[in-house]
Amino acid sequence: MKNREGGLIAMKKHPHLAKKLSQLYSSCINSSVNSNSALAKHLGISRQAISKWTNGSETSVGDCIPNSQIQNVAAVFGLEPHLFTLELDEFRQKLQSKLEPDTDQYPSPPGKLSLSLLPITDLQLIGRSSEIDLLNESWHRSKTNCLQIVAFGGVGKSSLVNSWLSQLDRNNYFGAERVYGWSFYWQGTGSEVTSAGDLFMEQALHWFGDETPNEGTPWAKANRLANLVRKSKTLLILDGLEPLQYPPGPKQGAIENPAVALLIRELAANNNGLCVITSRMAISDFSPFDDGRIQSLQLNHLSTADGVQFLRNMGIKGDNADMEAAVSEYAGHPLCLSLLGGYLSVVHGGNVSKYTKLNSLVDVQPYDIHANKIVLAYLNWFEGSFERSLLNLLGLFDRGISLSDVKKLASTESISGLTEELLGLSVAQWGYAVKKLDDANLISVDNRGSRCMIDCHPLVRDFLNEHIKTETPDIWTKGNSLIFRYLQSHAAESPSTMVQLEPLFRAVIHGTRAGLYEEAFQLYFKRIKREQFSMFTEGSHHADQSCIRCFFLRPWTDPVSQLPETASFYLLSCAAANLIYLGKIDEAIGPSMRSIQWFQKNERWFEAAATAGPLVSMLIAGGRLQDARQQVDLVRESVRKADNAVLTAVAASVEAYLYFLEGDRESARQLFEQAELCLNETDPGCVIACPTISSYYCKYLLDSGESEKALQRSLKTIGWRESKSWQVAVDTTSLYASDLFVLGLIYLDLGDIQQAAQYLNRQVELLKAANEWLYLPSGLIARAQLYLRTSQFSLARQDIEEALAIAQKTAAQFSEWEAYIALAELSLEVADLRQGQDYFMRAMAIEGINSYRHRADELIVLERRLFPDKGDVSICRH
């Protein structure tokens, strides 16, 4: 509007706008918007447009935000639009009031805070107010221990959490004493690396103040970390858990990494603060805690109205019909809309009508294909530019990387399409390339720390990875080779912690992707395994297994042909050992059998028989007694040809134990006595290269009613350890725990409760320390017998239910059967007959369990107590 002289009438709707914006930037009310440039980028407009708002122009007055943008600007800072109309002093007062936390209730910020490891996201949040309310409610409700946010990739899980954290920051985190964030999703769904769980344990323990974060097994670390987290009111954020979860199938959603699974179950059961987890799949481990202790938030796509607002906030222009059509085309998927908005801004000046140039590949598509289509359009747009080369290089990495490391890598070797175009770039050119990709929403940039960190969304990274591999295989090979050499040259020479090992695990994977199988194997063998055979070693079996998976065409059956036979066998034996330790019974059988067959083929009879021992023990725990018997028969000839007295005695003990479990106590007695002749010799007269087993014989004696004889024999084993006799020259933690397990049960049978408690508690501690998933359930059930004897029923139930959960997770059916029987006995003690009957029927319904006859008489008595009206009809006799 003009006055009579033709000048502009001063209509300052938002007085002192420049100073108000300056106040907002300096207040860090939105930490990602700290300048006119940042605000312009957030709104998808030019910086000059904001200058016009504040200073005016020939055609517009200053101090006026256009009606089309006032809602957007207010939303960026979490303010009501009318606040911009206030005079400066009143505006400052309102802003200060909003910034000040409730100092009476929350006077100080957290004593310790670390969120830099969470993914970098835009804080723009549209249509998520109810979700924010649920997060706040879960934090304030003492009953809620964990909250899982579940949604497909790219729907905005990480953005939601980051926006919530930004709000918490303005209120001193509502009394949180410690705030810690970690992202497991450093890599996309196509990556073989899943060792992030073990690395997380070590890093988190260090951050929470553990004095020895790299010591102990993953199980022990998880227990320590859970106790440290619960020590104070802690907000723990675990982002992108899905790489550690089982894919769709029988175990869908279960956490594969045992340490992380234990930690999350511990926190779900009891937590002084809140653990927030984001994932693409619901966490099945939470099922026992679905009584209010855990909350679930299913994040949906944006509504059409919210999607339109999302695009307009990015500066996309056009009529509402085109906006709604674009949102509908991408089903309100936030990542797709973000990529679309970036593409339209960079390539088409923000014109929404141009979205139709990105025709759908098919009528109905998964959202990652929608995203792929847009990324492909970007690649074509950037073809031949150094932005394209930078994007290719970032796509080869499985996580974010600092700009300084990118520059170092680019200067190492000249590779066309990858590093050649980046050589010699000036500081300004590097900055321009990064900004161009950031503006396109293809990467996210974090300048908060001392280094500039660059990252991609996992879906974008997955597409880039696959596109480079299929469309430019030469770049794929040379690029992975470059990263392989870079990582191993920057890793510790003799690593001893997961933090030090992790770059080497990644290097091995990049080496195999480059086809450098022999070099990658040598790196694995010499610097990770230290030239050890892994059957009896301890360590991070989960991380190790994830690493060696890349040497197999099909996991644990077909090693790549580029390796020599000895290397292939070594990897196969390592896989078998890891699977046994991890309790993956079905998966362990194949590589174990192939390892044994390779030994037999090469006439290494002793190794064939010795390797069969852990396999037989695993089959017994897995409820596969007949398979265990078959395996013993298959290696009988190997035992004979090995011509080793100690090995022969051990084989006799194992077979005797099989007879005992089958209910043939006389055959068991004969073989045990044959084995004892050797084991009681002063000198066996042969090389001792395998562990001996005493617990089988002692358990046989105890269950045969010979408690005193069992005690004497068990104490003799303890004496061998004290004198370091030849019988324990080769020893393992699990064998020692087994000896204490039987000794504790013997003392319990003899009525010595104090001694029984000492040994039964100790064997559980040892089994947990050794990460023995297969054998821990038996140890817990044994200790539960002590609690039953002393009427500590709640402790007994706790041990048995933990044993049952582990047995079901590992498919250890023998242990599952023992747990149900123990629960039936417990139910009788607490006079819950109906529950006891249910547990008993579940036990007897387990497939293959009828082969185990060693407790037949005992079970008939138990059945009569549970079913007094059945008379002589018994399912135990069938």
Coordinates of C-alpha atoms in Angstrom, one line a residue, residues 154-470:
G154 CA 12.6 -43.5 6.6
V155 CA 9.4 -42.8 8.4
G156 CA 11.2 -40.6 10.9
K157 CA 12.0 -42.6 14.0
S158 CA 15.4 -40.9 14.6
S159 CA 14.0 -37.5 13.7
L160 CA 11.2 -37.9 16.3
V161 CA 13.7 -38.8 19.0
N162 CA 16.1 -36.0 18.1
S163 CA 13.2 -33.5 18.2
W164 CA 12.1 -34.8 21.6
L165 CA 15.7 -34.5 22.9
S166 CA 15.8 -31.0 21.7
Q167 CA 12.8 -30.2 23.7
L168 CA 14.2 -32.0 26.8
D169 CA 17.4 -30.0 26.5
R170 CA 15.4 -26.8 27.1
N171 CA 14.1 -28.3 30.3
N172 CA 17.2 -29.8 31.8
Y173 CA 16.1 -33.2 30.6
F174 CA 13.4 -33.2 33.2
G175 CA 15.7 -34.4 36.0
A176 CA 17.7 -37.0 34.1
E177 CA 21.1 -37.5 35.8
R178 CA 22.7 -39.1 32.7
V179 CA 21.7 -39.1 29.1
Y180 CA 23.4 -41.5 26.6
G181 CA 22.7 -42.2 23.0
W182 CA 24.0 -44.9 20.6
S183 CA 23.1 -45.9 17.0
F184 CA 23.4 -49.6 15.9
Y185 CA 22.4 -48.6 12.4
W186 CA 25.8 -47.4 11.2
Q187 CA 25.2 -49.6 8.2
G188 CA 22.2 -50.4 6.0
T189 CA 20.3 -53.6 5.8
G190 CA 22.6 -55.1 3.2
S191 CA 25.7 -55.0 5.4
E192 CA 27.3 -58.1 7.0
V193 CA 28.6 -56.2 10.0
T194 CA 26.5 -56.8 13.1
S195 CA 29.3 -56.5 15.7
A196 CA 28.0 -53.1 16.8
G197 CA 26.4 -54.8 19.8
D198 CA 29.8 -55.9 21.3
L199 CA 31.4 -52.5 20.5
F200 CA 28.4 -50.7 22.1
M201 CA 28.9 -52.7 25.3
E202 CA 32.5 -51.7 25.6
Q203 CA 32.0 -48.1 24.7
A204 CA 29.0 -47.7 27.0
L205 CA 30.7 -49.4 29.9
H206 CA 33.6 -46.9 29.6
W207 CA 31.2 -44.0 29.4
F208 CA 29.2 -45.1 32.5
G209 CA 32.4 -45.4 34.5
D210 CA 33.2 -49.1 34.4
E211 CA 36.9 -49.5 35.4
T212 CA 37.5 -52.5 33.1
P213 CA 35.2 -52.1 30.1
N214 CA 37.1 -54.5 27.8
E215 CA 37.2 -57.3 30.3
G216 CA 34.8 -60.2 30.7
T217 CA 32.5 -61.9 28.3
P218 CA 29.6 -60.2 26.6
W219 CA 27.2 -61.7 29.1
A220 CA 29.2 -60.3 32.1
K221 CA 29.5 -56.9 30.4
A222 CA 25.8 -56.8 29.8
N223 CA 25.1 -57.4 33.5
R224 CA 27.6 -54.7 34.6
L225 CA 26.2 -52.2 32.1
A226 CA 22.6 -52.8 33.3
N227 CA 23.6 -52.2 36.9
L228 CA 25.4 -49.0 35.9
V229 CA 22.4 -47.7 33.9
R230 CA 20.1 -48.4 36.8
K231 CA 22.4 -46.8 39.3
S232 CA 20.8 -43.4 38.6
K233 CA 18.0 -41.9 36.7
T234 CA 19.2 -42.4 33.2
L235 CA 17.8 -41.7 29.7
L236 CA 19.3 -44.3 27.4
I237 CA 18.6 -44.0 23.6
L238 CA 19.3 -47.0 21.4
D239 CA 18.7 -46.1 17.8
G240 CA 18.3 -48.5 14.9
L241 CA 18.3 -51.9 16.6
E242 CA 17.1 -53.9 13.6
P243 CA 20.6 -55.0 12.4
L244 CA 20.8 -57.0 15.7
Q245 CA 17.4 -58.6 15.3
Y246 CA 16.3 -61.8 13.5
P247 CA 14.5 -61.1 10.2
P248 CA 11.0 -62.3 9.5
G249 CA 10.6 -65.9 10.3
P250 CA 10.3 -68.1 13.5
K251 CA 12.4 -65.7 15.6
Q252 CA 11.3 -62.4 14.0
G253 CA 12.2 -59.5 16.1
A254 CA 14.3 -61.4 18.7
I255 CA 17.7 -59.8 19.4
E256 CA 20.4 -62.0 18.0
N257 CA 23.3 -60.4 19.9
P258 CA 23.2 -62.2 23.4
A259 CA 24.7 -59.3 25.3
V260 CA 22.4 -56.7 24.0
A261 CA 19.4 -59.0 24.4
L262 CA 20.3 -59.5 28.1
L263 CA 20.8 -55.8 28.7
I264 CA 17.4 -54.9 27.2
R265 CA 15.6 -57.7 29.2
E266 CA 17.3 -56.5 32.3
L267 CA 16.2 -52.9 31.7
A268 CA 12.7 -53.9 30.7
A269 CA 12.4 -55.8 34.0
N270 CA 13.8 -53.0 36.2
N271 CA 14.9 -49.5 35.3
N272 CA 15.4 -46.3 37.3
G273 CA 15.0 -44.2 34.2
L274 CA 13.9 -44.9 30.6
C275 CA 15.3 -46.8 27.6
V276 CA 14.0 -45.6 24.3
I277 CA 14.7 -47.9 21.3
T278 CA 13.9 -47.4 17.6
S279 CA 13.7 -50.3 15.2
R280 CA 11.9 -51.4 12.0
M281 CA 10.6 -54.5 13.9
A282 CA 8.9 -54.9 17.2
I283 CA 11.3 -56.5 19.8
S284 CA 10.0 -59.9 20.7
D285 CA 12.2 -60.1 23.8
F286 CA 9.8 -57.5 25.3
S287 CA 6.9 -60.0 25.4
P288 CA 7.3 -61.0 29.1
F289 CA 7.2 -57.3 30.1
D290 CA 4.1 -56.3 28.3
D291 CA 2.4 -55.4 31.6
G292 CA 3.0 -51.7 31.5
R293 CA 6.8 -51.9 32.0
I294 CA 7.2 -51.4 28.2
Q295 CA 5.4 -49.1 25.9
S296 CA 5.2 -49.4 22.1
L297 CA 4.8 -46.6 19.6
Q298 CA 3.9 -47.6 16.0
L299 CA 5.0 -44.6 13.9
N300 CA 2.8 -44.1 10.8
H301 CA 3.3 -42.1 7.6
L302 CA 2.4 -38.5 7.4
S303 CA -1.2 -37.6 6.6
T304 CA -1.8 -35.8 3.3
A305 CA -2.2 -32.4 5.1
D306 CA 1.0 -32.9 7.1
G307 CA 2.8 -34.1 4.0
V308 CA 1.8 -30.9 2.2
Q309 CA 3.0 -28.8 5.1
F310 CA 6.2 -30.8 5.2
L311 CA 6.9 -29.9 1.5
R312 CA 5.9 -26.3 1.9
N313 CA 8.3 -26.0 4.9
M314 CA 11.0 -27.1 2.5
G315 CA 10.2 -24.2 0.2
I316 CA 8.4 -26.3 -2.4
K317 CA 5.9 -24.2 -4.4
G318 CA 2.8 -25.0 -6.3
D319 CA -0.9 -25.4 -6.1
N320 CA -2.4 -27.6 -3.4
A321 CA -3.7 -30.2 -5.8
D322 CA -0.1 -30.9 -7.1
M323 CA 1.1 -30.9 -3.5
E324 CA -1.4 -33.5 -2.4
A325 CA -0.8 -35.6 -5.5
A326 CA 3.0 -35.6 -4.7
V327 CA 2.3 -36.6 -1.1
S328 CA -0.1 -39.4 -2.3
E329 CA 2.5 -40.7 -4.8
Y330 CA 5.0 -41.3 -2.0
A331 CA 2.3 -42.4 0.5
G332 CA 3.4 -39.7 3.0
H333 CA 6.7 -41.4 3.5
P334 CA 8.9 -38.7 5.2
L335 CA 12.3 -39.8 3.8
C336 CA 10.9 -40.0 0.3
L337 CA 9.3 -36.6 0.7
S338 CA 12.5 -35.2 2.0
L339 CA 14.5 -36.5 -0.9
L340 CA 11.8 -35.3 -3.3
G341 CA 11.8 -31.8 -1.8
G342 CA 15.5 -31.6 -2.0
Y343 CA 15.5 -32.8 -5.6
L344 CA 12.8 -30.4 -6.7
S345 CA 14.7 -27.5 -4.9
V346 CA 18.1 -28.3 -6.5
V347 CA 17.0 -29.3 -9.9
H348 CA 13.6 -27.6 -10.6
G349 CA 13.7 -24.5 -8.4
G350 CA 11.2 -25.9 -6.0
N351 CA 8.3 -26.4 -8.5
V352 CA 6.1 -29.3 -7.2
S353 CA 4.6 -29.8 -10.7
K354 CA 7.9 -31.3 -11.8
Y355 CA 7.5 -34.3 -9.5
T356 CA 5.8 -36.1 -12.3
K357 CA 9.1 -36.3 -14.2
L358 CA 10.1 -38.9 -11.6
N359 CA 7.7 -41.5 -12.9
S360 CA 7.0 -44.5 -10.7
L361 CA 8.8 -47.7 -11.6
V362 CA 5.7 -49.7 -10.9
D363 CA 2.2 -48.7 -9.7
V364 CA 2.7 -50.0 -6.2
Q365 CA 6.2 -49.9 -4.7
P366 CA 8.0 -50.4 -1.4
Y367 CA 9.1 -47.1 0.1
D368 CA 12.8 -47.9 -0.4
I369 CA 12.2 -48.3 -4.1
H370 CA 10.5 -44.9 -4.1
A371 CA 13.6 -43.5 -2.3
N372 CA 15.9 -45.3 -4.8
K373 CA 14.2 -43.7 -7.7
I374 CA 14.9 -40.2 -6.4
V375 CA 18.5 -41.0 -5.5
L376 CA 19.0 -42.4 -9.0
A377 CA 17.7 -39.2 -10.5
Y378 CA 20.2 -37.3 -8.3
L379 CA 23.0 -39.6 -9.6
N380 CA 22.1 -38.8 -13.1
W381 CA 21.9 -35.1 -12.3
F382 CA 25.4 -35.1 -10.7
E383 CA 27.0 -37.3 -13.4
G384 CA 30.6 -36.3 -14.0
S385 CA 30.8 -33.9 -11.1
F386 CA 32.9 -34.1 -8.0
E387 CA 29.6 -34.3 -6.0
R388 CA 29.0 -37.6 -7.7
S389 CA 32.4 -38.9 -6.8
L390 CA 32.0 -37.8 -3.2
L391 CA 28.6 -39.5 -3.0
N392 CA 30.1 -42.7 -4.4
L393 CA 32.9 -42.7 -1.8
L394 CA 30.4 -42.1 1.1
G395 CA 28.2 -44.9 -0.2
L396 CA 31.0 -47.4 0.2
F397 CA 31.4 -46.8 3.9
D398 CA 29.1 -48.5 6.3
R399 CA 28.7 -45.5 8.6
G400 CA 29.4 -41.8 8.9
I401 CA 32.9 -40.5 8.3
S402 CA 34.7 -37.2 9.1
L403 CA 35.4 -34.8 6.2
S404 CA 39.1 -34.9 7.1
D405 CA 39.2 -38.7 6.8
V406 CA 37.4 -38.4 3.4
K407 CA 40.1 -36.0 2.2
K408 CA 42.9 -38.3 3.5
L409 CA 41.3 -41.3 1.7
A410 CA 40.9 -39.3 -1.5
S411 CA 44.6 -38.4 -1.5
T412 CA 45.7 -42.0 -1.1
E413 CA 45.0 -43.3 -4.6
S414 CA 43.5 -41.9 -7.8
I415 CA 40.4 -43.8 -8.8
S416 CA 38.2 -42.5 -11.6
G417 CA 34.7 -41.9 -10.5
L418 CA 35.7 -42.1 -6.9
T419 CA 38.8 -40.1 -5.8
E420 CA 40.3 -38.7 -9.0
E421 CA 37.8 -35.9 -9.2
L422 CA 38.4 -35.0 -5.6
L423 CA 42.1 -34.6 -5.8
G424 CA 43.3 -31.1 -5.6
L425 CA 39.9 -29.6 -4.5
S426 CA 40.2 -26.3 -2.7
V427 CA 38.7 -25.8 0.8
A428 CA 35.9 -23.8 -0.9
Q429 CA 35.2 -26.5 -3.5
W430 CA 35.0 -29.2 -0.7
G431 CA 32.6 -27.0 1.2
Y432 CA 30.5 -26.4 -2.0
A433 CA 30.3 -30.1 -2.7
V434 CA 29.3 -31.0 0.8
K435 CA 26.7 -28.2 0.9
K436 CA 25.2 -29.2 -2.5
L437 CA 24.7 -32.8 -1.2
D438 CA 23.3 -31.5 2.1
D439 CA 20.9 -29.2 0.3
A440 CA 19.7 -32.2 -1.7
N441 CA 19.1 -34.1 1.6
L442 CA 21.3 -36.9 0.3
I443 CA 23.7 -36.5 3.3
S444 CA 23.5 -35.0 6.8
V445 CA 26.3 -32.9 8.2
D446 CA 27.2 -32.4 11.8
N447 CA 29.5 -29.5 12.7
R448 CA 28.8 -29.6 16.4
G449 CA 32.1 -31.2 17.4
S450 CA 35.7 -30.5 16.5
R451 CA 35.2 -32.4 13.2
C452 CA 32.8 -32.2 10.4
M453 CA 30.9 -35.5 10.3
I454 CA 29.1 -36.6 7.1
D455 CA 26.5 -39.4 7.0
C456 CA 23.7 -40.9 4.8
H457 CA 20.4 -42.3 5.7
P458 CA 20.7 -46.2 5.7
L459 CA 18.2 -46.5 2.8
V460 CA 20.2 -44.1 0.7
R461 CA 23.5 -45.9 1.6
D462 CA 22.0 -49.2 0.7
F463 CA 21.0 -48.0 -2.7
L464 CA 24.3 -46.3 -3.4
N465 CA 26.1 -49.5 -2.3
E466 CA 24.1 -51.8 -4.6
H467 CA 24.1 -49.3 -7.5
I468 CA 27.9 -49.0 -7.4
K469 CA 28.3 -52.7 -7.2
T470 CA 26.1 -53.5 -10.2

